[in-house]
Amino acid sequence: MISAYIPIAIFVVVATGFAIFTLVFTSLIHPEKYNKVKLEPYECGIEPATDARDRYSIRYYLIAMLFVIFDVETVFMFPWAVIFDQLLLFGLIEMMVFIFILVVGYYYAWQKGALEWV
Amino acid sequence: MGEAIAFYTLAAFILGFAVLVITTKDTVHSVLFLVLDFLFVAALYVMLNAPFLAAIQVLVYAGGIVVLYLFVVMLVNLKRLPEAFQDPNRHGRIGLILSVAVLLELAAIAALGVGSVAPVRTAARALPVTGNTEQVGWMLYTSYLIPFEIASMLLLVAMIGAIVLAKREL
């Protein structure tokens, strides 16, 4: 039972260990030469114009909200899919009802332009 | 014994990160501590033999909900001076009394109610399927069919509510 989680534990240890190792190792070997450009935050090569704590557009929130809703919808499909062969037609119909109600919301989002960026 | 040690270690991490969430000055940092907190709660679910719930905790809470939190933090104007966040109508004393009352209530439940808790129904044994995810599915799609369908209505309301709130013109 618990042995099934040993790969996950190894993964966690390696991931955090690599992060800590990289930070410690580079801090040991790097040369101590700084200038203004070097200390600026790296933003894909573009010069940072404003502070990172600027206010974001509400569109990001809308997209994130829609993502979470469809995420949760998918979560309901996992336990349904693993026993689909036992639920048969009954299971298919109840999932159809579930998805239909959400498709109504999807249609609404589409009609209101919530999925468009501009 | 080993289980108790694991539980109390996890509980200590969960409480520690929860304290960090509410004490860090930077709101973005406190959201990131919340991610760590959710991950340790997922480990707690693993201990309770609920791996499906643990996976969902990581996928939906640590992955999805926190993104939402981050966006809400970023939507708020964080550049105001600390004085701007002082609320003159804040009732610190009433809040303290209420929170102490709730704490005492919870302590009383924990102290007096331990023996009287009904044992968890082992309905899972009667199910025709094995495996945690299969059992969750079987319960959800037979006994709890109506709540499952109502959940879709809840998601629909959340979706429409978000669009109505966030779109400037409908």
mmCIF file of C-alpha atoms in Angstrom:
data_model
loop_
_atom_site.group_PDB
_atom_site.id
_atom_site.type_symbol
_atom_site.label_atom_id
_atom_site.label_comp_id
_atom_site.label_asym_id
_atom_site.label_seq_id
_atom_site.Cartn_x
_atom_site.Cartn_y
_atom_site.Cartn_z
ATOM 1 C CA MET A 1 0.000 0.000 0.000
ATOM 2 C CA ILE A 2 2.463 2.613 1.192
ATOM 3 C CA SER A 3 5.177 1.237 -1.098
ATOM 4 C CA ALA A 4 3.220 2.648 -4.053
ATOM 5 C CA TYR A 5 4.189 6.124 -2.857
ATOM 6 C CA ILE A 6 7.934 5.471 -2.775
ATOM 7 C CA PRO A 7 8.435 6.688 -6.395
ATOM 8 C CA ILE A 8 6.520 9.865 -5.519
ATOM 9 C CA ALA A 9 8.690 10.346 -2.426
ATOM 10 C CA ILE A 10 11.857 9.871 -4.527
ATOM 11 C CA PHE A 11 10.508 12.375 -7.052
ATOM 12 C CA VAL A 12 9.833 14.963 -4.318
ATOM 13 C CA VAL A 13 13.279 14.469 -2.784
ATOM 14 C CA VAL A 14 15.054 14.751 -6.162
ATOM 15 C CA ALA A 15 13.038 17.828 -7.202
ATOM 16 C CA THR A 16 13.619 19.774 -3.983
ATOM 17 C CA GLY A 17 17.185 18.489 -3.730
ATOM 18 C CA PHE A 18 17.992 19.697 -7.244
ATOM 19 C CA ALA A 19 16.607 23.159 -6.462
ATOM 20 C CA ILE A 20 18.571 23.450 -3.220
ATOM 21 C CA PHE A 21 21.726 22.000 -4.806
ATOM 22 C CA THR A 22 21.566 24.454 -7.719
ATOM 23 C CA LEU A 23 21.149 27.450 -5.422
ATOM 24 C CA VAL A 24 23.904 26.413 -3.023
ATOM 25 C CA PHE A 25 26.346 25.279 -5.721
ATOM 26 C CA THR A 26 26.025 28.416 -7.861
ATOM 27 C CA SER A 27 26.343 30.640 -4.794
ATOM 28 C CA LEU A 28 29.647 28.867 -4.053
ATOM 29 C CA ILE A 29 31.244 29.128 -7.497
ATOM 30 C CA HIS A 30 29.844 32.321 -9.049
ATOM 31 C CA PRO A 31 32.068 35.392 -9.400
ATOM 32 C CA GLU A 32 31.066 38.407 -7.291
ATOM 33 C CA LYS A 33 30.739 40.929 -10.094
ATOM 34 C CA TYR A 34 27.586 42.976 -10.295
ATOM 35 C CA ASN A 35 26.395 45.909 -12.348
ATOM 36 C CA LYS A 36 23.053 47.612 -12.803
ATOM 37 C CA VAL A 37 21.922 45.631 -15.807
ATOM 38 C CA LYS A 38 22.903 42.340 -14.214
ATOM 39 C CA LEU A 39 20.817 43.011 -11.107
ATOM 40 C CA GLU A 40 17.712 43.923 -13.054
ATOM 41 C CA PRO A 41 14.929 41.326 -13.105
ATOM 42 C CA TYR A 42 15.223 39.108 -16.160
ATOM 43 C CA GLU A 43 12.110 39.343 -18.297
ATOM 44 C CA CYS A 44 12.797 37.275 -21.425
ATOM 45 C CA GLY A 45 15.318 39.865 -22.595
ATOM 46 C CA ILE A 46 12.797 42.693 -22.573
ATOM 47 C CA GLU A 47 13.652 45.643 -20.380
ATOM 48 C CA PRO A 48 11.241 45.700 -17.442
ATOM 49 C CA ALA A 49 9.104 48.810 -17.736
ATOM 50 C CA THR A 50 7.061 48.671 -14.545
ATOM 51 C CA ASP A 51 6.904 47.007 -11.155
ATOM 52 C CA ALA A 52 5.924 43.327 -10.993
ATOM 53 C CA ARG A 53 3.082 44.189 -8.619
ATOM 54 C CA ASP A 54 1.009 45.943 -11.230
ATOM 55 C CA ARG A 55 -2.707 45.354 -11.511
ATOM 56 C CA TYR A 56 -3.643 42.755 -14.087
ATOM 57 C CA SER A 57 -6.528 42.722 -16.495
ATOM 58 C CA ILE A 58 -9.750 41.101 -15.267
ATOM 59 C CA ARG A 59 -9.642 38.877 -18.365
ATOM 60 C CA TYR A 60 -6.972 36.705 -16.744
ATOM 61 C CA TYR A 61 -9.335 36.103 -13.853
ATOM 62 C CA LEU A 62 -12.167 35.157 -16.194
ATOM 63 C CA ILE A 63 -9.981 32.686 -18.073
ATOM 64 C CA ALA A 64 -8.687 31.215 -14.793
ATOM 65 C CA MET A 65 -12.236 30.869 -13.458
ATOM 66 C CA LEU A 66 -13.419 29.088 -16.608
ATOM 67 C CA PHE A 67 -10.338 26.855 -16.420
ATOM 68 C CA VAL A 68 -11.095 25.829 -12.836
ATOM 69 C CA ILE A 69 -14.731 25.071 -13.685
ATOM 70 C CA PHE A 70 -13.810 22.797 -16.585
ATOM 71 C CA ASP A 71 -11.057 21.336 -14.407
ATOM 72 C CA VAL A 72 -13.639 20.304 -11.817
ATOM 73 C CA GLU A 73 -15.854 18.956 -14.582
ATOM 74 C CA THR A 74 -13.000 16.705 -15.680
ATOM 75 C CA VAL A 75 -12.492 15.567 -12.096
ATOM 76 C CA PHE A 76 -16.037 14.210 -12.113
ATOM 77 C CA MET A 77 -15.234 12.251 -15.263
ATOM 78 C CA PHE A 78 -12.297 10.318 -13.736
ATOM 79 C CA PRO A 79 -14.315 8.116 -11.327
ATOM 80 C CA TRP A 80 -17.000 7.794 -13.994
ATOM 81 C CA ALA A 81 -14.591 6.572 -16.626
ATOM 82 C CA VAL A 82 -13.038 3.827 -14.471
ATOM 83 C CA ILE A 83 -16.397 2.161 -13.779
ATOM 84 C CA PHE A 84 -18.071 3.000 -17.060
ATOM 85 C CA ASP A 85 -18.180 -0.691 -18.040
ATOM 86 C CA GLN A 86 -20.338 -1.397 -14.972
ATOM 87 C CA LEU A 87 -22.627 1.630 -15.125
ATOM 88 C CA LEU A 88 -23.463 0.993 -18.794
ATOM 89 C CA LEU A 89 -26.310 3.025 -20.335
ATOM 90 C CA PHE A 90 -27.371 4.456 -16.972
ATOM 91 C CA GLY A 91 -23.930 5.946 -16.478
ATOM 92 C CA LEU A 92 -23.853 7.289 -20.014
ATOM 93 C CA ILE A 93 -27.196 9.071 -19.576
ATOM 94 C CA GLU A 94 -26.291 10.633 -16.226
ATOM 95 C CA MET A 95 -22.984 11.902 -17.609
ATOM 96 C CA MET A 96 -24.829 13.242 -20.682
ATOM 97 C CA VAL A 97 -27.151 15.219 -18.381
ATOM 98 C CA PHE A 98 -24.158 16.510 -16.420
ATOM 99 C CA ILE A 99 -22.279 17.575 -19.532
ATOM 100 C CA PHE A 100 -25.403 19.071 -21.148
ATOM 101 C CA ILE A 101 -25.877 21.449 -18.203
ATOM 102 C CA LEU A 102 -22.240 22.526 -18.504
ATOM 103 C CA VAL A 103 -22.473 22.881 -22.282
ATOM 104 C CA VAL A 104 -25.240 25.420 -21.627
ATOM 105 C CA GLY A 105 -22.687 27.402 -19.608
ATOM 106 C CA TYR A 106 -20.076 26.898 -22.310
ATOM 107 C CA TYR A 107 -22.517 28.204 -24.936
ATOM 108 C CA TYR A 108 -23.262 31.207 -22.714
ATOM 109 C CA ALA A 109 -19.541 31.937 -22.275
ATOM 110 C CA TRP A 110 -19.019 31.640 -26.020
ATOM 111 C CA GLN A 111 -21.975 33.900 -26.849
ATOM 112 C CA LYS A 112 -20.888 36.550 -24.372
ATOM 113 C CA GLY A 113 -17.389 36.567 -25.834
ATOM 114 C CA ALA A 114 -15.778 35.394 -22.594
ATOM 115 C CA LEU A 115 -13.421 33.154 -24.571
ATOM 116 C CA GLU A 116 -12.187 35.956 -26.821
ATOM 117 C CA TRP A 117 -9.157 37.897 -25.783
ATOM 118 C CA VAL A 118 -9.668 41.277 -27.447
ATOM 119 C CA MET B 1 2.887 4.363 16.348
ATOM 120 C CA GLY B 2 4.520 5.145 13.019
ATOM 121 C CA GLU B 3 1.181 6.361 11.762
ATOM 122 C CA ALA B 4 0.828 8.738 14.720
ATOM 123 C CA ILE B 5 4.307 10.151 14.096
ATOM 124 C CA ALA B 6 3.510 10.677 10.401
ATOM 125 C CA PHE B 7 0.188 12.316 11.247
ATOM 126 C CA TYR B 8 1.619 14.734 13.796
ATOM 127 C CA THR B 9 4.515 15.635 11.482
ATOM 128 C CA LEU B 10 2.075 16.407 8.667
ATOM 129 C CA ALA B 11 -0.222 18.292 11.052
ATOM 130 C CA ALA B 12 2.712 20.393 12.265
ATOM 131 C CA PHE B 13 3.658 21.269 8.671
ATOM 132 C CA ILE B 14 0.041 22.096 7.780
ATOM 133 C CA LEU B 15 -0.372 24.364 10.810
ATOM 134 C CA GLY B 16 3.052 25.938 10.304
ATOM 135 C CA PHE B 17 2.378 26.825 6.679
ATOM 136 C CA ALA B 18 -1.116 28.028 7.609
ATOM 137 C CA VAL B 19 0.447 30.418 10.122
ATOM 138 C CA LEU B 20 2.906 31.588 7.449
ATOM 139 C CA VAL B 21 -0.001 32.197 5.046
ATOM 140 C CA ILE B 22 -1.591 34.701 7.408
ATOM 141 C CA THR B 23 1.605 36.282 8.753
ATOM 142 C CA THR B 24 3.702 36.976 5.631
ATOM 143 C CA LYS B 25 3.640 40.594 4.509
ATOM 144 C CA ASP B 26 3.682 39.830 0.784
ATOM 145 C CA THR B 27 0.297 38.525 -0.373
ATOM 146 C CA VAL B 28 1.833 36.618 -3.282
ATOM 147 C CA HIS B 29 4.120 34.786 -0.858
ATOM 148 C CA SER B 30 1.174 33.883 1.328
ATOM 149 C CA VAL B 31 -0.592 32.367 -1.702
ATOM 150 C CA LEU B 32 2.533 30.319 -2.439
ATOM 151 C CA PHE B 33 2.595 29.077 1.158
ATOM 152 C CA LEU B 34 -1.020 28.085 0.614
ATOM 153 C CA VAL B 35 0.137 25.797 -2.230
ATOM 154 C CA LEU B 36 2.532 24.055 0.150
ATOM 155 C CA ASP B 37 -0.251 23.776 2.709
ATOM 156 C CA PHE B 38 -2.545 22.126 0.154
ATOM 157 C CA LEU B 39 0.196 19.661 -0.797
ATOM 158 C CA PHE B 40 0.606 18.569 2.825
ATOM 159 C CA VAL B 41 -3.164 18.210 3.164
ATOM 160 C CA ALA B 42 -2.964 15.926 0.116
ATOM 161 C CA ALA B 43 -0.397 13.834 1.988
ATOM 162 C CA LEU B 44 -2.896 13.613 4.841
ATOM 163 C CA TYR B 45 -5.480 12.208 2.408
ATOM 164 C CA VAL B 46 -2.940 9.591 1.335
ATOM 165 C CA MET B 47 -2.615 8.584 4.996
ATOM 166 C CA LEU B 48 -6.405 8.220 5.189
ATOM 167 C CA ASN B 49 -6.290 5.720 2.290
ATOM 168 C CA ALA B 50 -7.967 8.186 -0.062
ATOM 169 C CA PRO B 51 -5.491 8.471 -2.965
ATOM 170 C CA PHE B 52 -8.173 9.727 -5.362
ATOM 171 C CA LEU B 53 -8.958 12.632 -3.062
ATOM 172 C CA ALA B 54 -5.232 13.316 -2.691
ATOM 173 C CA ALA B 55 -4.752 13.498 -6.456
ATOM 174 C CA ILE B 56 -7.751 15.815 -6.779
ATOM 175 C CA GLN B 57 -6.415 17.967 -3.964
ATOM 176 C CA VAL B 58 -3.156 18.431 -5.882
ATOM 177 C CA LEU B 59 -4.792 18.895 -9.296
ATOM 178 C CA VAL B 60 -7.705 21.146 -8.391
ATOM 179 C CA TYR B 61 -6.666 22.950 -5.216
ATOM 180 C CA ALA B 62 -2.891 23.265 -5.516
ATOM 181 C CA GLY B 63 -3.151 23.602 -9.290
ATOM 182 C CA GLY B 64 -6.379 25.384 -10.145
ATOM 183 C CA ILE B 65 -7.858 27.217 -7.180
ATOM 184 C CA VAL B 66 -4.528 28.777 -6.243
ATOM 185 C CA VAL B 67 -4.196 30.226 -9.755
ATOM 186 C CA LEU B 68 -7.515 31.910 -9.100
ATOM 187 C CA TYR B 69 -6.232 33.216 -5.764
ATOM 188 C CA LEU B 70 -3.122 34.581 -7.452
ATOM 189 C CA PHE B 71 -5.156 36.419 -10.055
ATOM 190 C CA VAL B 72 -7.391 37.914 -7.381
ATOM 191 C CA VAL B 73 -4.281 39.125 -5.538
ATOM 192 C CA MET B 74 -2.904 40.605 -8.747
ATOM 193 C CA LEU B 75 -6.202 42.340 -9.527
ATOM 194 C CA VAL B 76 -6.050 44.189 -6.230
ATOM 195 C CA ASN B 77 -4.005 47.349 -5.999
ATOM 196 C CA LEU B 78 -1.136 46.345 -3.724
ATOM 197 C CA LYS B 79 0.807 49.590 -4.036
ATOM 198 C CA ARG B 80 -1.174 51.499 -1.454
ATOM 199 C CA LEU B 81 0.531 52.460 1.772
ATOM 200 C CA PRO B 82 0.063 50.146 4.766
ATOM 201 C CA GLU B 83 -2.012 52.879 6.438
ATOM 202 C CA ALA B 84 -4.577 52.619 3.649
ATOM 203 C CA PHE B 85 -5.412 49.096 4.804
ATOM 204 C CA GLN B 86 -6.302 50.169 8.344
ATOM 205 C CA ASP B 87 -10.039 49.844 8.816
ATOM 206 C CA PRO B 88 -11.456 52.374 11.314
ATOM 207 C CA ASN B 89 -14.578 50.231 11.734
ATOM 208 C CA ARG B 90 -12.585 47.188 12.728
ATOM 209 C CA HIS B 91 -13.846 45.581 15.911
ATOM 210 C CA GLY B 92 -10.732 43.843 17.143
ATOM 211 C CA ARG B 93 -12.047 43.104 20.596
ATOM 212 C CA ILE B 94 -15.309 41.515 19.446
ATOM 213 C CA GLY B 95 -13.337 39.443 16.965
ATOM 214 C CA LEU B 96 -11.039 38.241 19.718
ATOM 215 C CA ILE B 97 -13.953 37.280 21.989
ATOM 216 C CA LEU B 98 -15.708 35.431 19.144
ATOM 217 C CA SER B 99 -12.598 33.563 18.090
ATOM 218 C CA VAL B 100 -11.883 32.513 21.682
ATOM 219 C CA ALA B 101 -15.489 31.313 21.954
ATOM 220 C CA VAL B 102 -15.138 29.244 18.770
ATOM 221 C CA LEU B 103 -11.810 27.847 19.988
ATOM 222 C CA LEU B 104 -13.375 26.804 23.316
ATOM 223 C CA GLU B 105 -16.269 25.230 21.446
ATOM 224 C CA LEU B 106 -13.941 23.215 19.234
ATOM 225 C CA ALA B 107 -11.860 22.187 22.248
ATOM 226 C CA ALA B 108 -15.028 21.055 24.035
ATOM 227 C CA ILE B 109 -16.084 19.015 20.993
ATOM 228 C CA ALA B 110 -12.639 17.454 20.783
ATOM 229 C CA ALA B 111 -12.456 16.713 24.503
ATOM 230 C CA LEU B 112 -16.008 15.529 25.171
ATOM 231 C CA GLY B 113 -17.057 14.132 21.847
ATOM 232 C CA VAL B 114 -14.243 11.671 21.158
ATOM 233 C CA GLY B 115 -15.927 8.584 22.594
ATOM 234 C CA SER B 116 -19.356 9.300 21.200
ATOM 235 C CA VAL B 117 -18.402 9.584 17.520
ATOM 236 C CA ALA B 118 -20.211 6.933 15.545
ATOM 237 C CA PRO B 119 -17.847 4.596 13.702
ATOM 238 C CA VAL B 120 -17.469 5.403 10.033
ATOM 239 C CA ARG B 121 -19.819 3.293 7.972
ATOM 240 C CA THR B 122 -17.857 0.751 6.014
ATOM 241 C CA ALA B 123 -20.212 0.890 3.089
ATOM 242 C CA ALA B 124 -17.273 0.489 0.765
ATOM 243 C CA ARG B 125 -17.136 -3.197 1.601
ATOM 244 C CA ALA B 126 -20.524 -3.837 0.050
ATOM 245 C CA LEU B 127 -19.570 -2.211 -3.233
ATOM 246 C CA PRO B 128 -19.127 -4.402 -6.292
ATOM 247 C CA VAL B 129 -15.847 -2.708 -7.192
ATOM 248 C CA THR B 130 -12.410 -2.480 -5.642
ATOM 249 C CA GLY B 131 -9.932 0.342 -5.735
ATOM 250 C CA ASN B 132 -10.382 3.810 -4.298
ATOM 251 C CA THR B 133 -11.309 5.669 -7.500
ATOM 252 C CA GLU B 134 -13.743 2.941 -8.526
ATOM 253 C CA GLN B 135 -15.418 3.034 -5.122
ATOM 254 C CA VAL B 136 -15.712 6.827 -5.217
ATOM 255 C CA GLY B 137 -17.242 6.525 -8.685
ATOM 256 C CA TRP B 138 -19.646 3.803 -7.663
ATOM 257 C CA MET B 139 -20.937 5.784 -4.679
ATOM 258 C CA LEU B 140 -21.136 9.016 -6.686
ATOM 259 C CA TYR B 141 -22.977 7.598 -9.689
ATOM 260 C CA THR B 142 -25.452 5.373 -7.848
ATOM 261 C CA SER B 143 -26.240 6.540 -4.289
ATOM 262 C CA TYR B 144 -25.292 10.178 -4.755
ATOM 263 C CA LEU B 145 -26.624 10.680 -8.262
ATOM 264 C CA ILE B 146 -28.758 13.742 -7.453
ATOM 265 C CA PRO B 147 -25.962 15.653 -5.659
ATOM 266 C CA PHE B 148 -23.728 14.881 -8.623
ATOM 267 C CA GLU B 149 -26.203 16.382 -11.086
ATOM 268 C CA ILE B 150 -26.766 19.359 -8.782
ATOM 269 C CA ALA B 151 -22.980 19.895 -8.771
ATOM 270 C CA SER B 152 -23.182 20.590 -12.496
ATOM 271 C CA MET B 153 -25.791 23.276 -11.797
ATOM 272 C CA LEU B 154 -23.422 24.739 -9.210
ATOM 273 C CA LEU B 155 -20.622 24.828 -11.784
ATOM 274 C CA LEU B 156 -22.982 26.454 -14.285
ATOM 275 C CA VAL B 157 -23.895 29.155 -11.766
ATOM 276 C CA ALA B 158 -20.209 29.748 -11.003
ATOM 277 C CA MET B 159 -19.420 30.067 -14.708
ATOM 278 C CA ILE B 160 -22.259 32.502 -15.443
ATOM 279 C CA GLY B 161 -21.499 34.448 -12.265
ATOM 280 C CA ALA B 162 -17.849 34.882 -13.238
ATOM 281 C CA ILE B 163 -18.799 36.093 -16.719
ATOM 282 C CA VAL B 164 -21.420 38.527 -15.394
ATOM 283 C CA LEU B 165 -18.932 39.917 -12.855
ATOM 284 C CA ALA B 166 -15.947 40.178 -15.154
ATOM 285 C CA LYS B 167 -17.404 41.257 -18.500
ATOM 286 C CA ARG B 168 -17.785 44.983 -18.840
ATOM 287 C CA GLU B 169 -20.725 44.824 -21.229
ATOM 288 C CA LEU B 170 -22.847 41.726 -21.713
#
